[in-house]
CSV table of C-alpha atoms and ligand atoms in Angstrom, one decimal:
chain,number,residue,atom,x,y,z
A,1,MET,CA,0.0,0.0,0.0
A,2,ASP,CA,1.3,3.4,-1.1
A,3,GLN,CA,1.6,5.6,2.0
A,4,GLN,CA,2.2,9.4,2.1
A,5,ALA,CA,1.8,11.7,5.1
A,6,ALA,CA,-0.9,14.2,5.8
A,7,LYS,CA,0.0,17.2,8.0
A,8,VAL,CA,-2.4,18.4,10.6
A,9,ILE,CA,-1.6,21.6,12.5
A,10,LEU,CA,-3.4,21.8,15.9
A,11,ASP,CA,-2.6,24.4,18.6
A,12,GLY,CA,0.5,25.3,16.8
A,13,ASN,CA,1.9,21.8,16.6
A,14,THR,CA,2.3,19.8,13.4
A,15,TYR,CA,1.4,16.2,13.3
A,16,GLU,CA,1.9,13.7,10.5
A,17,LEU,CA,-0.8,11.2,9.7
A,18,PRO,CA,-0.4,8.3,7.2
A,19,VAL,CA,-2.4,8.3,4.0
A,20,VAL,CA,-4.0,5.0,2.9
A,21,VAL,CA,-4.4,4.5,-0.8
A,22,GLY,CA,-6.9,2.0,-2.2
A,23,SER,CA,-6.6,-0.1,-5.4
A,24,GLU,CA,-8.6,2.4,-7.4
A,25,GLY,CA,-6.6,5.3,-6.1
A,26,GLU,CA,-9.0,6.3,-3.4
A,27,ARG,CA,-7.2,8.2,-0.6
A,28,GLY,CA,-7.9,8.3,3.1
A,29,ILE,CA,-6.1,9.9,6.0
A,30,ASP,CA,-5.6,7.4,8.7
A,31,ILE,CA,-6.7,9.2,11.9
A,32,SER,CA,-6.7,6.2,14.2
A,33,LYS,CA,-3.8,7.7,16.2
A,34,LEU,CA,-5.0,11.3,16.1
A,35,ARG,CA,-6.6,11.3,19.6
A,36,THR,CA,-3.5,9.6,21.2
A,37,LEU,CA,-1.2,12.1,19.5
A,38,THR,CA,-3.3,15.3,19.9
A,39,ASN,CA,-6.3,14.6,22.2
A,40,TYR,CA,-8.6,15.7,19.3
A,41,VAL,CA,-11.2,13.4,17.8
A,42,THR,CA,-12.8,14.0,14.4
A,43,PHE,CA,-16.5,15.0,14.0
A,44,ASP,CA,-18.3,13.4,11.0
A,45,HIS,CA,-22.1,13.4,11.5
A,46,GLY,CA,-23.6,10.4,9.7
A,47,PHE,CA,-20.1,9.1,8.8
A,48,GLY,CA,-20.3,10.9,5.4
A,49,ASN,CA,-16.5,11.1,5.3
A,50,THR,CA,-15.3,8.2,7.4
A,51,SER,CA,-14.0,4.8,6.2
A,52,ASN,CA,-14.4,2.2,8.9
A,53,CYS,CA,-12.5,-0.5,7.1
A,54,LEU,CA,-10.3,-1.7,4.2
A,55,SER,CA,-12.6,-3.7,2.0
A,56,ALA,CA,-12.0,-5.7,-1.2
A,57,ILE,CA,-15.6,-6.5,-1.9
A,58,THR,CA,-17.3,-3.7,-3.8
A,59,TYR,CA,-16.0,-0.6,-5.6
A,60,LEU,CA,-18.3,2.3,-5.9
A,61,ASP,CA,-17.6,5.7,-7.5
A,62,GLY,CA,-20.7,7.8,-6.8
A,63,GLU,CA,-19.5,10.7,-9.0
A,64,ALA,CA,-18.9,8.5,-12.1
A,65,GLY,CA,-21.9,6.1,-11.4
A,66,ILE,CA,-19.6,3.0,-11.2
A,67,LEU,CA,-20.5,-0.1,-9.2
A,68,ARG,CA,-18.4,-3.3,-9.3
A,69,TYR,CA,-18.5,-6.4,-7.2
A,70,ARG,CA,-15.0,-7.9,-6.8
A,71,GLY,CA,-14.0,-5.9,-9.8
A,72,TYR,CA,-16.8,-7.1,-12.1
A,73,PRO,CA,-19.2,-4.3,-13.4
A,74,ILE,CA,-22.7,-4.9,-12.1
A,75,GLU,CA,-24.0,-4.3,-15.7
A,76,GLN,CA,-22.2,-7.5,-16.8
A,77,LEU,CA,-23.2,-9.5,-13.7
A,78,ALA,CA,-26.9,-8.4,-14.1
A,79,GLN,CA,-26.9,-9.6,-17.7
A,80,TYR,CA,-24.9,-12.8,-17.6
A,81,SER,CA,-24.6,-14.1,-14.1
A,82,SER,CA,-27.1,-15.9,-11.8
A,83,PHE,CA,-27.8,-14.8,-8.2
A,84,ILE,CA,-26.2,-17.8,-6.8
A,85,GLU,CA,-23.0,-17.3,-8.8
A,86,THR,CA,-22.9,-13.6,-7.8
A,87,ALA,CA,-23.4,-14.6,-4.1
A,88,TYR,CA,-20.4,-17.0,-4.4
A,89,LEU,CA,-18.4,-14.2,-6.0
A,90,LEU,CA,-19.2,-11.8,-3.2
A,91,VAL,CA,-18.6,-14.2,-0.4
A,92,TYR,CA,-15.5,-16.0,-1.7
A,93,GLY,CA,-13.9,-13.3,-3.9
A,94,GLN,CA,-13.7,-15.2,-7.1
A,95,LEU,CA,-16.2,-16.4,-9.8
A,96,PRO,CA,-16.8,-20.2,-9.1
A,97,THR,CA,-15.7,-22.9,-11.5
A,98,SER,CA,-18.6,-24.9,-12.9
A,99,TYR,CA,-17.9,-27.7,-10.4
A,100,GLN,CA,-17.9,-25.2,-7.5
A,101,LEU,CA,-21.1,-23.5,-8.7
A,102,SER,CA,-22.9,-26.8,-9.0
A,103,ASP,CA,-21.8,-27.8,-5.6
A,104,PHE,CA,-22.8,-24.5,-4.2
A,105,SER,CA,-26.2,-24.7,-5.8
A,106,ASP,CA,-26.8,-28.2,-4.5
A,107,LEU,CA,-26.1,-26.9,-1.0
A,108,PHE,CA,-28.8,-24.3,-1.5
A,109,THR,CA,-31.3,-27.1,-2.4
A,110,GLN,CA,-30.2,-29.3,0.5
A,111,HIS,CA,-30.6,-26.5,3.1
A,112,SER,CA,-33.7,-24.8,1.8
A,113,MET,CA,-36.0,-26.1,4.5
A,114,ILE,CA,-36.2,-24.6,8.0
A,115,HIS,CA,-36.4,-26.7,11.1
A,116,GLU,CA,-40.0,-27.9,11.6
A,117,ASP,CA,-40.0,-26.4,15.2
A,118,MET,CA,-39.4,-23.0,13.7
A,119,LYS,CA,-42.8,-23.2,12.0
A,120,HIS,CA,-44.5,-22.7,15.4
A,121,LEU,CA,-42.7,-19.4,15.8
A,122,PHE,CA,-44.6,-17.9,12.9
A,123,ASN,CA,-47.9,-18.7,14.8
A,124,GLY,CA,-46.8,-16.3,17.6
A,125,TYR,CA,-47.2,-13.3,15.3
A,126,PRO,CA,-50.5,-11.5,14.6
A,127,SER,CA,-51.6,-11.6,11.0
A,128,THR,CA,-50.9,-7.9,10.8
A,129,ALA,CA,-47.2,-8.3,11.7
A,130,HIS,CA,-44.8,-6.6,9.3
A,131,PRO,CA,-42.8,-9.3,7.4
A,132,MET,CA,-39.6,-7.4,8.2
A,133,ALA,CA,-40.3,-7.8,11.9
A,134,ILE,CA,-40.8,-11.6,11.3
A,135,LEU,CA,-37.7,-11.8,9.1
A,136,ALA,CA,-35.4,-10.1,11.6
A,137,SER,CA,-36.4,-12.2,14.5
A,138,MET,CA,-36.5,-15.5,12.5
A,139,VAL,CA,-33.0,-14.9,11.2
A,140,CYS,CA,-31.8,-14.2,14.8
A,141,SER,CA,-33.6,-17.3,16.0
A,142,LEU,CA,-31.7,-19.4,13.5
A,143,SER,CA,-28.7,-19.1,16.0
A,144,ALA,CA,-30.7,-21.4,18.3
A,145,TYR,CA,-30.6,-24.2,15.8
A,146,TYR,CA,-26.9,-24.9,15.5
A,147,PRO,CA,-25.9,-26.3,18.9
A,148,GLY,CA,-22.8,-28.1,17.6
A,149,ILE,CA,-21.2,-25.0,16.1
A,150,ASP,CA,-19.3,-22.3,17.9
A,151,LEU,CA,-21.1,-19.5,16.2
A,152,MET,CA,-18.9,-16.9,17.7
A,153,ASN,CA,-15.8,-18.5,16.2
A,154,PRO,CA,-16.8,-20.8,13.4
A,155,THR,CA,-14.2,-22.8,11.5
A,156,GLN,CA,-14.0,-22.2,7.7
A,157,ALA,CA,-16.1,-25.3,7.0
A,158,GLN,CA,-18.6,-24.2,9.6
A,159,PHE,CA,-18.8,-20.7,8.2
A,160,ASP,CA,-19.4,-22.2,4.7
A,161,GLN,CA,-22.2,-24.3,6.1
A,162,ILE,CA,-24.0,-21.6,8.0
A,163,ALA,CA,-23.6,-19.0,5.3
A,164,VAL,CA,-25.1,-21.1,2.6
A,165,GLN,CA,-27.9,-22.3,4.9
A,166,LEU,CA,-28.8,-18.7,5.8
A,167,MET,CA,-28.9,-17.7,2.1
A,168,SER,CA,-31.1,-20.6,1.3
A,169,LYS,CA,-33.4,-20.5,4.3
A,170,ILE,CA,-34.0,-16.7,4.2
A,171,ARG,CA,-36.2,-17.1,1.1
A,172,THR,CA,-38.2,-19.9,2.9
A,173,ILE,CA,-38.6,-17.7,5.9
A,174,ALA,CA,-39.7,-14.8,3.8
A,175,ALA,CA,-42.2,-16.9,1.9
A,176,PHE,CA,-43.6,-18.4,5.1
A,177,ALA,CA,-43.9,-14.9,6.6
A,178,TYR,CA,-46.0,-13.9,3.6
A,179,LYS,CA,-48.2,-17.1,3.7
A,180,LYS,CA,-48.7,-16.5,7.4
A,181,SER,CA,-49.9,-12.9,6.7
A,182,ILE,CA,-52.5,-14.1,4.2
A,183,GLY,CA,-53.5,-17.1,6.3
A,184,GLU,CA,-52.5,-19.7,3.7
A,185,PRO,CA,-50.7,-22.9,4.4
A,186,PHE,CA,-46.9,-22.9,4.0
A,187,VAL,CA,-45.5,-24.2,0.7
A,188,TYR,CA,-42.3,-26.1,1.1
A,189,PRO,CA,-39.3,-25.6,-1.2
A,190,GLU,CA,-38.9,-28.0,-4.1
A,191,GLU,CA,-35.8,-29.9,-5.0
A,192,ASN,CA,-36.1,-29.4,-8.8
A,193,LEU,CA,-36.6,-25.6,-8.7
A,194,GLU,CA,-33.8,-23.1,-8.9
A,195,TYR,CA,-33.3,-20.3,-6.4
A,196,VAL,CA,-35.7,-17.6,-7.8
A,197,PRO,CA,-38.5,-19.9,-9.1
A,198,ASN,CA,-38.4,-21.8,-5.8
A,199,PHE,CA,-39.0,-18.6,-3.9
A,200,LEU,CA,-41.8,-17.6,-6.3
A,201,ASN,CA,-43.4,-21.0,-5.9
A,202,MET,CA,-43.3,-20.9,-2.1
A,203,MET,CA,-44.8,-17.4,-2.3
A,204,PHE,CA,-47.6,-17.8,-4.8
A,205,SER,CA,-48.6,-21.5,-5.2
A,206,SER,CA,-51.2,-23.0,-2.9
A,207,PRO,CA,-52.6,-26.6,-2.6
A,208,ILE,CA,-55.6,-25.6,-4.8
A,209,LYS,CA,-53.8,-23.3,-7.2
A,210,PRO,CA,-50.3,-24.0,-8.7
A,211,TYR,CA,-48.4,-20.9,-9.7
A,212,LYS,CA,-47.3,-20.5,-13.3
A,213,ILE,CA,-43.7,-19.2,-13.2
A,214,TYR,CA,-42.9,-16.9,-16.2
A,215,ASP,CA,-39.3,-16.7,-17.4
A,216,GLU,CA,-39.6,-12.9,-17.7
A,217,VAL,CA,-40.5,-12.7,-14.0
A,218,ILE,CA,-37.6,-15.0,-13.0
A,219,THR,CA,-35.2,-12.8,-15.1
A,220,ALA,CA,-36.5,-9.5,-13.6
A,221,LEU,CA,-36.3,-10.8,-10.0
A,222,LYS,CA,-32.8,-12.3,-10.6
A,223,VAL,CA,-31.6,-8.9,-12.0
A,224,LEU,CA,-33.1,-7.1,-9.0
A,225,MET,CA,-31.4,-9.5,-6.5
A,226,ILE,CA,-28.0,-9.2,-8.2
A,227,LEU,CA,-28.3,-5.4,-8.2
A,228,HIS,CA,-29.1,-5.4,-4.5
A,229,ALA,CA,-26.4,-7.9,-3.6
A,230,ASP,CA,-23.9,-5.5,-2.2
A,231,HIS,CA,-23.4,-1.8,-1.8
A,232,GLU,CA,-20.3,-1.4,0.3
A,233,GLN,CA,-20.6,0.4,3.7
A,234,ASN,CA,-24.3,1.4,3.6
A,235,CYS,CA,-26.3,1.7,6.8
A,236,SER,CA,-27.3,-1.9,7.1
A,237,THR,CA,-23.9,-3.3,6.1
A,238,SER,CA,-22.2,-1.0,8.5
A,239,THR,CA,-24.7,-2.3,11.1
A,240,VAL,CA,-23.8,-5.9,10.3
A,241,ARG,CA,-20.1,-5.0,10.7
A,242,LEU,CA,-20.6,-3.0,13.9
A,243,VAL,CA,-22.7,-5.7,15.6
A,244,GLY,CA,-20.3,-8.5,14.3
A,245,SER,CA,-17.3,-6.5,15.5
A,246,ALA,CA,-18.5,-7.3,19.0
A,247,ARG,CA,-18.2,-11.0,17.9
A,248,ALA,CA,-21.9,-11.4,17.7
A,249,ASN,CA,-22.7,-14.4,15.6
A,250,LEU,CA,-23.5,-14.2,11.9
A,251,PHE,CA,-27.3,-14.7,12.4
A,252,ALA,CA,-27.5,-12.0,15.1
A,253,SER,CA,-25.4,-9.6,13.0
A,254,ILE,CA,-27.5,-10.1,9.9
A,255,SER,CA,-30.7,-9.7,11.9
A,256,ALA,CA,-29.5,-6.3,13.1
A,257,GLY,CA,-28.7,-5.4,9.4
A,258,ILE,CA,-32.3,-6.4,8.5
A,259,CYS,CA,-33.6,-4.0,11.1
A,260,ALA,CA,-31.5,-1.2,9.7
A,261,LEU,CA,-32.6,-1.9,6.2
A,262,TRP,CA,-36.2,-1.6,7.2
A,263,GLY,CA,-35.9,2.2,7.7
A,264,PRO,CA,-37.6,4.3,4.9
A,265,LEU,CA,-34.4,6.3,4.3
A,266,HIS,CA,-32.7,3.0,3.5
A,267,GLY,CA,-34.2,-0.2,2.1
A,268,GLY,CA,-37.7,0.8,3.3
A,269,ALA,CA,-37.6,3.4,0.5
A,270,ASN,CA,-38.9,0.9,-2.1
A,271,GLU,CA,-42.2,0.6,-0.1
A,272,ALA,CA,-42.3,4.3,0.5
A,273,VAL,CA,-41.9,5.0,-3.3
A,274,ILE,CA,-45.1,3.0,-4.1
A,275,ASP,CA,-46.9,4.7,-1.2
A,276,MET,CA,-45.9,8.0,-2.8
A,277,LEU,CA,-46.8,7.1,-6.3
A,278,GLU,CA,-50.2,5.8,-5.2
A,279,ALA,CA,-50.8,9.0,-3.2
A,280,ILE,CA,-50.0,11.0,-6.4
A,281,HIS,CA,-52.3,8.8,-8.4
A,282,ARG,CA,-55.2,9.2,-5.9
A,283,ASP,CA,-54.6,12.9,-6.0
A,284,GLY,CA,-55.1,13.2,-9.7
A,285,GLY,CA,-51.7,12.2,-11.0
A,286,ASP,CA,-50.1,15.7,-10.9
A,287,ALA,CA,-46.4,14.9,-10.6
A,288,THR,CA,-45.4,18.6,-10.7
A,289,LYS,CA,-47.4,19.3,-7.5
A,290,TYR,CA,-45.3,16.7,-5.7
A,291,VAL,CA,-42.0,17.9,-7.2
A,292,ASN,CA,-42.8,21.4,-5.9
A,293,MET,CA,-43.7,20.0,-2.5
A,294,ALA,CA,-40.3,18.2,-2.3
A,295,LYS,CA,-38.6,21.5,-3.2
A,296,ASP,CA,-40.5,23.5,-0.6
A,297,LYS,CA,-38.2,23.8,2.5
A,298,ALA,CA,-41.2,24.5,4.7
A,299,ASN,CA,-42.6,21.1,3.7
A,300,THR,CA,-41.0,17.9,5.1
A,301,PHE,CA,-42.1,15.9,2.1
A,302,ARG,CA,-39.2,14.3,0.1
A,303,LEU,CA,-39.4,12.5,-3.2
A,304,MET,CA,-38.9,8.9,-2.2
A,305,GLY,CA,-36.5,6.9,-4.4
A,306,VAL,CA,-34.6,10.1,-5.2
A,307,GLY,CA,-31.2,11.1,-3.8
A,308,HIS,CA,-28.4,9.0,-2.4
A,309,ARG,CA,-25.7,9.5,0.1
A,310,VAL,CA,-22.9,8.4,-2.2
A,311,TYR,CA,-24.3,8.7,-5.8
A,312,LYS,CA,-23.9,12.2,-7.1
A,313,SER,CA,-24.9,11.0,-10.6
A,314,TYR,CA,-27.5,8.6,-11.8
A,315,ASP,CA,-27.5,5.4,-9.7
A,316,PRO,CA,-26.2,2.8,-12.2
A,317,ARG,CA,-28.6,0.2,-10.7
A,318,ALA,CA,-31.6,2.5,-11.4
A,319,LYS,CA,-30.6,2.6,-15.1
A,320,ILE,CA,-30.8,-1.2,-15.4
A,321,ILE,CA,-33.9,-1.5,-13.2
A,322,LYS,CA,-35.8,1.2,-15.2
A,323,LYS,CA,-35.3,-0.8,-18.4
A,324,CYS,CA,-36.2,-4.0,-16.6
A,325,ALA,CA,-39.5,-2.4,-15.3
A,326,HIS,CA,-40.5,-1.3,-18.8
A,327,ASP,CA,-39.6,-4.7,-20.4
A,328,LEU,CA,-41.4,-6.7,-17.7
A,329,LEU,CA,-44.6,-4.6,-17.8
A,330,ASN,CA,-44.6,-4.8,-21.6
A,331,LYS,CA,-44.1,-8.6,-21.6
A,332,LEU,CA,-46.8,-9.1,-18.9
A,333,GLY,CA,-49.1,-6.7,-20.6
A,334,VAL,CA,-49.5,-4.7,-17.4
A,335,ASN,CA,-50.6,-1.1,-17.8
A,336,ASP,CA,-49.6,0.4,-14.5
A,337,PRO,CA,-50.4,4.1,-14.1
A,338,LEU,CA,-47.8,4.3,-11.4
A,339,LEU,CA,-45.1,3.7,-14.0
A,340,GLU,CA,-46.4,6.7,-15.9
A,341,ILE,CA,-46.2,8.8,-12.8
A,342,ALA,CA,-42.7,7.6,-12.1
A,343,VAL,CA,-41.5,8.5,-15.6
A,344,GLN,CA,-43.0,12.0,-15.3
A,345,LEU,CA,-41.4,12.5,-11.9
A,346,GLU,CA,-38.1,11.3,-13.2
A,347,GLU,CA,-38.2,13.6,-16.2
A,348,GLN,CA,-38.8,16.6,-13.9
A,349,VAL,CA,-36.2,15.6,-11.4
A,350,LEU,CA,-33.6,15.3,-14.2
A,351,LYS,CA,-34.1,18.8,-15.5
A,352,ASP,CA,-35.0,20.7,-12.4
A,353,PRO,CA,-32.1,22.8,-10.9
A,354,TYR,CA,-33.2,22.0,-7.3
A,355,PHE,CA,-32.4,18.4,-7.9
A,356,THR,CA,-29.5,18.8,-10.4
A,357,GLU,CA,-27.7,21.3,-8.3
A,358,ARG,CA,-27.9,19.0,-5.3
A,359,ASN,CA,-27.0,16.0,-7.4
A,360,LEU,CA,-30.3,14.2,-6.6
A,361,TYR,CA,-31.1,11.4,-9.1
A,362,PRO,CA,-33.4,8.4,-9.0
A,363,ASN,CA,-31.9,5.6,-6.9
A,364,VAL,CA,-32.2,1.8,-6.9
A,365,ASP,CA,-35.6,2.0,-5.2
A,366,PHE,CA,-37.2,4.3,-7.6
A,367,TYR,CA,-38.3,1.6,-10.1
A,368,SER,CA,-37.9,-1.6,-8.1
A,369,GLY,CA,-41.3,-1.4,-6.4
A,370,ILE,CA,-43.0,-1.2,-9.8
A,371,ILE,CA,-41.4,-4.5,-10.7
A,372,TYR,CA,-42.3,-6.2,-7.4
A,373,LYS,CA,-45.9,-4.9,-7.8
A,374,ALA,CA,-46.1,-6.3,-11.3
A,375,ILE,CA,-45.0,-9.7,-10.1
A,376,GLY,CA,-47.7,-9.6,-7.4
A,377,ILE,CA,-45.4,-9.1,-4.4
A,378,PRO,CA,-47.3,-7.1,-1.8
A,379,LYS,CA,-45.9,-3.8,-0.7
A,380,ASP,CA,-44.9,-4.8,2.8
A,381,MET,CA,-42.7,-7.5,1.3
A,382,PHE,CA,-40.6,-5.2,-0.9
A,383,THR,CA,-38.0,-4.6,1.8
A,384,VAL,CA,-37.9,-8.3,2.5
A,385,MET,CA,-37.0,-8.8,-1.2
A,386,PHE,CA,-34.2,-6.3,-0.7
A,387,ALA,CA,-33.0,-8.2,2.3
A,388,ILE,CA,-32.9,-11.5,0.4
A,389,GLY,CA,-30.9,-9.8,-2.3
A,390,ARG,CA,-28.5,-8.0,0.1
A,391,LEU,CA,-27.8,-11.1,2.2
A,392,PRO,CA,-24.6,-12.3,0.2
A,393,GLY,CA,-23.1,-8.8,0.6
A,394,TRP,CA,-23.8,-8.7,4.4
A,395,ILE,CA,-22.3,-12.2,4.7
A,396,ALA,CA,-19.2,-11.2,2.7
A,397,HIS,CA,-18.7,-8.2,4.9
A,398,TRP,CA,-19.1,-10.1,8.1
A,399,LYS,CA,-16.6,-12.7,6.8
A,400,GLU,CA,-14.1,-10.0,5.7
A,401,MET,CA,-14.3,-8.3,9.1
A,402,ILE,CA,-13.8,-11.5,11.0
A,403,GLU,CA,-10.9,-12.6,8.8
A,404,PHE,CA,-9.1,-9.2,9.0
A,405,PRO,CA,-5.5,-9.8,10.1
A,406,GLY,CA,-5.4,-9.6,13.8
A,407,GLY,CA,-9.2,-10.3,14.1
A,408,PRO,CA,-12.0,-7.8,14.3
A,409,LYS,CA,-11.6,-4.6,16.2
A,410,ILE,CA,-14.7,-3.7,18.1
A,411,GLY,CA,-16.5,-0.7,16.5
A,412,ARG,CA,-16.8,2.1,19.0
A,413,PRO,CA,-17.2,5.6,17.7
A,414,ARG,CA,-16.3,8.7,19.8
A,415,GLN,CA,-18.6,11.6,20.4
A,416,ILE,CA,-18.4,15.3,21.2
A,417,TYR,CA,-20.3,15.7,24.4
A,418,VAL,CA,-22.6,18.8,24.4
A,419,GLY,CA,-24.7,18.1,27.5
A,420,SER,CA,-24.9,19.7,30.9
A,421,ASN,CA,-21.7,20.3,32.8
A,422,GLN,CA,-21.4,18.7,36.3
A,423,ARG,CA,-24.3,19.8,38.6
A,424,ASP,CA,-25.5,18.6,42.0
A,425,TYR,CA,-28.4,16.3,42.4
A,426,ILE,CA,-31.4,17.9,44.2
A,427,GLN,CA,-33.9,15.6,45.9
A,428,ILE,CA,-37.4,15.6,44.3
A,429,ASN,CA,-39.2,17.3,47.3
A,430,LYS,CA,-36.7,20.2,47.1
A,431,ARG,CA,-36.9,20.9,43.4
B,501,ACO,N1,-36.4,15.0,-2.1
B,501,ACO,C1,-36.2,16.4,-1.9
B,501,ACO,N2,-35.0,16.9,-1.5
B,501,ACO,C2,-34.1,16.0,-1.1
B,501,ACO,C3,-34.2,14.7,-1.3
B,501,ACO,C4,-35.4,14.2,-1.8
B,501,ACO,N3,-35.6,12.9,-2.0
B,501,ACO,N4,-33.1,14.1,-0.9
B,501,ACO,C5,-32.2,15.0,-0.5
B,501,ACO,N5,-32.8,16.2,-0.6
B,501,ACO,C6,-32.2,17.6,-0.4
B,501,ACO,C7,-32.2,17.9,1.1
B,501,ACO,O1,-33.3,18.5,1.5
B,501,ACO,C8,-30.9,18.7,1.2
B,501,ACO,O2,-31.3,20.0,0.7
B,501,ACO,P1,-30.5,21.3,1.4
B,501,ACO,O3,-29.1,21.1,0.9
B,501,ACO,O4,-31.2,22.5,0.7
B,501,ACO,O5,-30.7,21.2,2.8
B,501,ACO,C9,-30.0,18.1,0.1
B,501,ACO,O6,-30.9,17.5,-0.8
B,501,ACO,C10,-29.0,17.0,0.7
B,501,ACO,O7,-29.8,16.0,1.4
B,501,ACO,P2,-29.3,15.2,2.6
B,501,ACO,O8,-30.5,14.7,3.4
B,501,ACO,O9,-28.4,16.1,3.4
B,501,ACO,O10,-28.5,14.1,1.9
B,501,ACO,P3,-28.1,12.7,2.6
B,501,ACO,O11,-27.0,12.2,1.8
B,501,ACO,O12,-28.0,12.8,4.1
B,501,ACO,O13,-29.4,11.8,2.4
B,501,ACO,C11,-30.9,10.2,1.4
B,501,ACO,C12,-29.5,10.8,1.4
B,501,ACO,C13,-31.3,9.8,2.8
B,501,ACO,C14,-31.0,9.0,0.5
B,501,ACO,C15,-31.9,11.3,0.9
B,501,ACO,O14,-31.6,11.7,-0.4
B,501,ACO,C16,-33.4,10.9,1.0
B,501,ACO,O15,-34.0,11.1,2.0
B,501,ACO,N6,-33.9,10.3,-0.1
B,501,ACO,C17,-35.3,9.8,-0.1
B,501,ACO,C18,-35.3,8.4,0.6
B,501,ACO,C19,-34.7,7.3,-0.3
B,501,ACO,O16,-35.0,7.2,-1.5
B,501,ACO,N7,-33.8,6.5,0.3
B,501,ACO,C20,-33.2,5.4,-0.4
B,501,ACO,C21,-31.8,5.6,-0.5
B,501,ACO,S1,-31.1,4.2,-1.5
B,501,ACO,C22,-31.0,3.0,-0.4
B,501,ACO,O17,-30.7,3.1,0.8
B,501,ACO,C23,-31.2,1.6,-0.9
């Protein structure tokens, strides 16, 4: 690693801090010794300028709109790869050989069922439960089903086993959560179905009505899952790393990531986009009115699916997903007025100085909900779909953190205290 020094002058003293240079030329000032040297900490609200790790998983250039997994452009992976192959790439760092891929796929099939006892856990939830609440707790509950494995410190073989089991079981848990919410019997995974069609079958078939799986739907869902598979140090992935840095097990760490993803400023935005488009539709379909509301600083309304912490140009995933949404709706013959409203919003956002000056562009969630909706996936399952897609990335980051030379360092940010100075306690009857 190429290292140069950065100079910091504080209270008249000059300190040298090392510079870390990444493989794409990204530069960072290593401030880990700053407090010891100077008694100063850095202040970075929302971590907008802080690297918490060295990572070899995903490269993202938000200015140029570039996203690559392990060096491979997501455009190529979305077009040519499968979700399982991309998952292998993210977790293990290399594309698999055909033997490795077939072995990996077989493991998904072998481990697709969840323990029968876990089925009872679903009954504890009211039918109104949000599937993200069920998903987060079920994934954490999986830690209870591996008594023979030291989950805090798994061997390589044990990690391989729990990682693939989690990736396979999450879609079964997700589909069961949905079936529970609509009061239908659970549909078990099938040995002869691949990852995406197996999930669709568990979601939509019933004992009296088999589900016809269209190739176009499989393709659209596969593309969405690949595009969601990783996004470097976003809120949920950072959560997985932070929780895992305390040596919490993989299931507990991923469960925490699922909770973070649920928020509407993160993965929950896909649900919020459809809520917004439906509201605009109900209100007569006037996109301009809502664009103006979003620009009005006296109004807290924001255009959901627009803007991103790191993309300051068009989100490269949104480009692919937009085309995918148009193709799927055309093929399925679905005429969705929400797509029309989305197109109008996007056109205005792309030419309005409020958005262009702030580098606000449609993000990955802007069109994904329209695809999910066309497939028949209910709105409260959208973020669950995101979680299934993001799982390989979370696992890859947890693995990378655990395997970091010297072991993980517990995440523990500093703060600048701005509360009361010391004051004496006064008993309640004297206040
Ligand atoms: N609509 C209107 N104005 C917006 C929007 C929006 N969607 N997003 C940002 N802005 C404005 C802000 O008001 C602010 O304006 P100001 O400079 O005049 O105060 C400026 O753009 C910068 O916004 P911040 O909130 O400071 O940017 P930040 O990087 O913190 O937030 C975020 C990024 C949370 C994604 C934000 O753009 C947003 O809320 N978008 C809508 C929710 C969304 O789509 N989230 C999904 C993100 S993708 C993902 O997580 C999968």
